[in-house]
Coordinates of C-alpha atoms in Angstrom, one line a residue:
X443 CA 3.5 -0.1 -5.6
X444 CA 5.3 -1.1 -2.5
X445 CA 6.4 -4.4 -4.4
X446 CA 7.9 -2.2 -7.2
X447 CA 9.8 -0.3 -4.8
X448 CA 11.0 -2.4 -2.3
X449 CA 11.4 -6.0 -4.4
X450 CA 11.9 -4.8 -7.9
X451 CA 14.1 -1.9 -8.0
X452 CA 15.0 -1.6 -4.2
X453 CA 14.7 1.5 -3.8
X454 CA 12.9 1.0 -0.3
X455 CA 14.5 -0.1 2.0
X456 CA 11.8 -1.8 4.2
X457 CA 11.1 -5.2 3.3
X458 CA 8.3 -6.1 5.6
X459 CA 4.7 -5.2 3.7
X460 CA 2.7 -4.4 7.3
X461 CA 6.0 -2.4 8.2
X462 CA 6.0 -0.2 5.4
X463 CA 2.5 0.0 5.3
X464 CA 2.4 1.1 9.2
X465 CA 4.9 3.8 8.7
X466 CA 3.0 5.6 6.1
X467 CA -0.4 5.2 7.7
X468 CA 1.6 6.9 11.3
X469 CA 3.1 9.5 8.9
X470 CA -0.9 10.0 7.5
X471 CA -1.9 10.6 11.4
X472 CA 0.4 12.8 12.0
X473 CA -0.4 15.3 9.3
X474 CA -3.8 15.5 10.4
X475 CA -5.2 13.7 13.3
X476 CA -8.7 15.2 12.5
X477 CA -9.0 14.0 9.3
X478 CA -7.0 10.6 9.8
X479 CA -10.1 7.8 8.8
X480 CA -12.5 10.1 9.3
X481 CA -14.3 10.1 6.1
X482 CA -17.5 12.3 6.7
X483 CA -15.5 14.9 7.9
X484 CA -13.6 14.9 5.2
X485 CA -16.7 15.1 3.0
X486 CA -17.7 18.2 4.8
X487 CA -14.3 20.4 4.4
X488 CA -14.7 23.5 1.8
X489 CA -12.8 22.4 -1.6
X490 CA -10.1 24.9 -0.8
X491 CA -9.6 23.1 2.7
X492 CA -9.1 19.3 0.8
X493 CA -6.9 20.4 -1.9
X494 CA -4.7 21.8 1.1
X495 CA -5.0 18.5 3.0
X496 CA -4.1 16.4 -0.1
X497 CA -1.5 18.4 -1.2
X498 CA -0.1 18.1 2.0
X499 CA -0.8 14.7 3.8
X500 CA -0.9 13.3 0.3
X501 CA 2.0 14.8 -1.0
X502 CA 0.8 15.1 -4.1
X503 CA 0.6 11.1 -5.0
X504 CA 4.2 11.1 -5.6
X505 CA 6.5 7.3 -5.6
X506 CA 6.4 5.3 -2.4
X507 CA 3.0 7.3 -0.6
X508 CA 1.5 4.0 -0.4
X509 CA -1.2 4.1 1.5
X510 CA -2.5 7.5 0.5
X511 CA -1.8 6.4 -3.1
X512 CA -4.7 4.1 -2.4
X513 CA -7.1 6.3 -0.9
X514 CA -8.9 6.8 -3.8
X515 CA -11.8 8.4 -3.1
X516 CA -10.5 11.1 -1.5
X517 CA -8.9 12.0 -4.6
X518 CA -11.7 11.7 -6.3
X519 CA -14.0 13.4 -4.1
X520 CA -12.0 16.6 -4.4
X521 CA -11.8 15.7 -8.7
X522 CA -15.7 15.9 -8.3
X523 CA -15.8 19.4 -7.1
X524 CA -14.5 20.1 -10.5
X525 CA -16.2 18.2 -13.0
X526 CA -19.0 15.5 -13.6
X527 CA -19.5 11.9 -12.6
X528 CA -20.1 10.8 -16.3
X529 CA -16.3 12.8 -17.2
X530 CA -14.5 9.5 -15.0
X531 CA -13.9 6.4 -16.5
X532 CA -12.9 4.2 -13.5
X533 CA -11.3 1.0 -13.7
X534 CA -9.9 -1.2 -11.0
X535 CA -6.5 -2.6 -11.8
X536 CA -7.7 -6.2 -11.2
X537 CA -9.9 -6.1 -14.1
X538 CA -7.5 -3.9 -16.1
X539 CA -4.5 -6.6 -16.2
X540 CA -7.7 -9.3 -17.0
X541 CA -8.5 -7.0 -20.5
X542 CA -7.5 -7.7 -23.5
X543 CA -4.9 -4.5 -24.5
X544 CA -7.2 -3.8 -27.7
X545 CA -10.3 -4.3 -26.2
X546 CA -9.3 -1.9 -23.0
X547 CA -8.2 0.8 -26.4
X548 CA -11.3 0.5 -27.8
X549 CA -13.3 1.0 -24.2
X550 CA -11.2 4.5 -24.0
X551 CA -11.9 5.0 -27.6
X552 CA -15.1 5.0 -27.0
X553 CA -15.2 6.8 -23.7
X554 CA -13.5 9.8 -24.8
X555 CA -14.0 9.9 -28.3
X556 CA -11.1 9.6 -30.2
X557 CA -11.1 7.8 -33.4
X558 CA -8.7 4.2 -32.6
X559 CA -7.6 2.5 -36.1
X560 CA -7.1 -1.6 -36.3
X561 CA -3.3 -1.5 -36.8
X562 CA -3.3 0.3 -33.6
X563 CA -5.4 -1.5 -31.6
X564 CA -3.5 -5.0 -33.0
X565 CA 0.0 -3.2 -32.3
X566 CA -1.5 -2.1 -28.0
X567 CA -2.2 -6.4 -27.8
X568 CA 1.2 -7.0 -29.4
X569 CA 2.9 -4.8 -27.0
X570 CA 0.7 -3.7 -24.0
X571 CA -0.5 -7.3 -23.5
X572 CA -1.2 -8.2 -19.5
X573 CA 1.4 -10.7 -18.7
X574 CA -1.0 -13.4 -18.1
X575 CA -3.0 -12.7 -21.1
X576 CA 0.3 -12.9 -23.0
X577 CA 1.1 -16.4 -21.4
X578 CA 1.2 -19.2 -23.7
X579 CA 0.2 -22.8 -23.3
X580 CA 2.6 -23.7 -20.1
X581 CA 0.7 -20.8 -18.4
X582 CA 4.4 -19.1 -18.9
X583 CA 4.3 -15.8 -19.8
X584 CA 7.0 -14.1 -22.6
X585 CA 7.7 -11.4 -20.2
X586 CA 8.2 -10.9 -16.6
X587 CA 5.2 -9.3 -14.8
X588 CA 5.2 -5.6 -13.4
X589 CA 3.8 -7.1 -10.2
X590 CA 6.3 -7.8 -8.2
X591 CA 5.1 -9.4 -5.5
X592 CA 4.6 -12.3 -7.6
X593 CA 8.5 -12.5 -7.1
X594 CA 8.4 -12.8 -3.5
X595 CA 8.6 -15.8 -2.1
X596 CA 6.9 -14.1 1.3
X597 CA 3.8 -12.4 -0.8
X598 CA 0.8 -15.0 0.3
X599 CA 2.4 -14.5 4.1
X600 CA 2.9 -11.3 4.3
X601 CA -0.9 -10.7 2.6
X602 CA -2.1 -12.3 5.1
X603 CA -0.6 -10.5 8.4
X604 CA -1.4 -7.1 6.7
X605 CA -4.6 -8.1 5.3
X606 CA -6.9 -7.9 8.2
X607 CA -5.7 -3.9 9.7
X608 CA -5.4 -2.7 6.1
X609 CA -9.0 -3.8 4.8
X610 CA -10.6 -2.1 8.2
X611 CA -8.4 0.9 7.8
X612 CA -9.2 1.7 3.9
X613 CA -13.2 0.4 4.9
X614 CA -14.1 4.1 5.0
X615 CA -12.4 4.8 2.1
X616 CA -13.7 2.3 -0.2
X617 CA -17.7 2.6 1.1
X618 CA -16.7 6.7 0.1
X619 CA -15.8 5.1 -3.3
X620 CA -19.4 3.4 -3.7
X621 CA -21.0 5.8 -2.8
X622 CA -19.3 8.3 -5.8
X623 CA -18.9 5.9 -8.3
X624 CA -21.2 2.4 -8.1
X625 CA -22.8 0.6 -5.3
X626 CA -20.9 -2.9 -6.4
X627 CA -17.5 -1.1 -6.9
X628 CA -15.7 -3.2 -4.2
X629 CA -13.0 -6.0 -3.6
X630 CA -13.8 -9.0 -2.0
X631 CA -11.7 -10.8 0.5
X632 CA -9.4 -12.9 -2.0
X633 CA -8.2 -10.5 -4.1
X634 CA -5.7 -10.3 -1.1
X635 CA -5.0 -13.2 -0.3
X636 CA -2.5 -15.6 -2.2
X637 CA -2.1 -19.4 -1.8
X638 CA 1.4 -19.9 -0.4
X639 CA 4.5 -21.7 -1.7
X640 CA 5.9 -25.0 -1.1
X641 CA 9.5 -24.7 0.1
X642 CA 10.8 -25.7 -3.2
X643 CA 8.8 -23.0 -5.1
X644 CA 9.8 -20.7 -2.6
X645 CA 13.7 -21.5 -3.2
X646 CA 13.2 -21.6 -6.6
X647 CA 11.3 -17.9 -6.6
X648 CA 13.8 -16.5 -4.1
X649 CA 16.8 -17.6 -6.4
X650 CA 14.6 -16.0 -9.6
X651 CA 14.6 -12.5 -7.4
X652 CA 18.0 -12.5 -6.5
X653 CA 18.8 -12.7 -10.2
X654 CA 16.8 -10.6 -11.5
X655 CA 17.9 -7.6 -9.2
X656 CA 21.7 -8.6 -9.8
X657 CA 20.7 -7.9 -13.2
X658 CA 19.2 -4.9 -12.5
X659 CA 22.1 -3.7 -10.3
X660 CA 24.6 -4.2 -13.1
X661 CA 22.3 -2.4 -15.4
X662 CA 22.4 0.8 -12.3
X663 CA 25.9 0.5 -12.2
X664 CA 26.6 0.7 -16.5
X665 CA 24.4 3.6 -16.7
X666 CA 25.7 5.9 -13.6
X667 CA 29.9 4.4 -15.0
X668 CA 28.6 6.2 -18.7
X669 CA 27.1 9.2 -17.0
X670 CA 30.5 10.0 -15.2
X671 CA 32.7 9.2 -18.4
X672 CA 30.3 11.6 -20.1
X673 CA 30.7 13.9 -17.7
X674 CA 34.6 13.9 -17.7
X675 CA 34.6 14.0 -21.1
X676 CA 32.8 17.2 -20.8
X677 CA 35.1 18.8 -18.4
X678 CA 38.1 17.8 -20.6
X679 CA 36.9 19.6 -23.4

């Protein structure tokens, strides 16, 4: 999420992954000191006392709440209050961008019962395709990824200085998430980490992001010109 914000569409200003990270977890303290990585006692509050907490440390999931975004079993530990284990359908969004878009359909389908037709499922892998399930034979894929810290040129480096603090601080979290959901519901040690860049990929990668936010810049700048001639057209009327 904080690749989307901050790389993508720039809408955060804070560049640095461990930075961004470290103010959100220090804004998380500060709401609650108590509660801050203290998992059992979190377990023990009444369900009226947790949906306050959430609502307020969590501020209600909204964009750029990072770390709390990624809490998960908190969330899902208050969800439980209200309904049943077998009501969840949980999937981790490694093994969601690895499904087939049909195939994923046809799990829901399944899951919640609603009837899924073959033109529909053929028209979710024709447009809701992972990116490198849509890639063709030079590993290329027809679309740019959501991901966006494939597009820094910093991703495996910056990984790897906030890997360590982050994986002890959301330990708690995620053995909470076990514990709920499935025993081997976990994520080992390389699904963050990323195999740095030569200095020519880099430079290459770096000149690929500057582009594509130029792009998106001019596209920001067309739409807010057309709002304001809309809008004087109003007033002139």
């Amino acid at each position: 999420e904080w690749s989307m914000f901050a790389l993508g569409w720039n809408w955060d200003p804070v560049k640095n992954f461990s930075a961004a990270m470290a103010y959100k977890l220090q804004a998380l303290q500060r709401c609650n000191r108590s509660l801050y990585l203290n998992v059992s006692r979190l377990r023990q509050l009444p369900t009226t006392e947790l949906a306050a907490y959430l609502r307020k440390c969590f501020d209600y999931g909204r964009a750029t709440m990072y770390a709390t975004s990624s809490m998960y079993s908190a969330c899902l530990l208050h969800a439980l209050r209200y309904f049943k284990r077998e009501q969840f359908l949980v999937l981790r969004y490694e093994d969601l961008m690895a499904m087939d878009a049909a195939a994923t359909l046809r799990l829901l389908s399944r899951f919640t019962g609603l009837h899924l037709d073959d033109s529909t499922a053929a028209k979710a892998r024709g447009q809701c395709q992972p990116a490198r399930l849509r890639a063709g034979k030079q590993g290329k894929a027809d679309a740019p990824p959501n991901a966006y810290s494939s597009s820094s040129p910093h991703a495996a480096e910056m990984l790897a200085e906030a890997a360590p603090q982050l994986e002890a601080v959301f330990a708690p979290y995620n053995a909470l998430l076990r514990e709920l959901l499935h025993p081997r519901l976990s994520w080992a040690a390389s699904d963050h980490r990323k195999v740095p860049l030569s200095a020519e990929a880099k430079a290459r990668v770096a000149g690929e992001r500057y582009q594509r936010r130029l792009a998106l810049r001019r596209r920001q700048v067309s739409r807010r010109v057309a709002q304001i001639e809309r809008a004087a057209e109003v007033r002139s009327r």
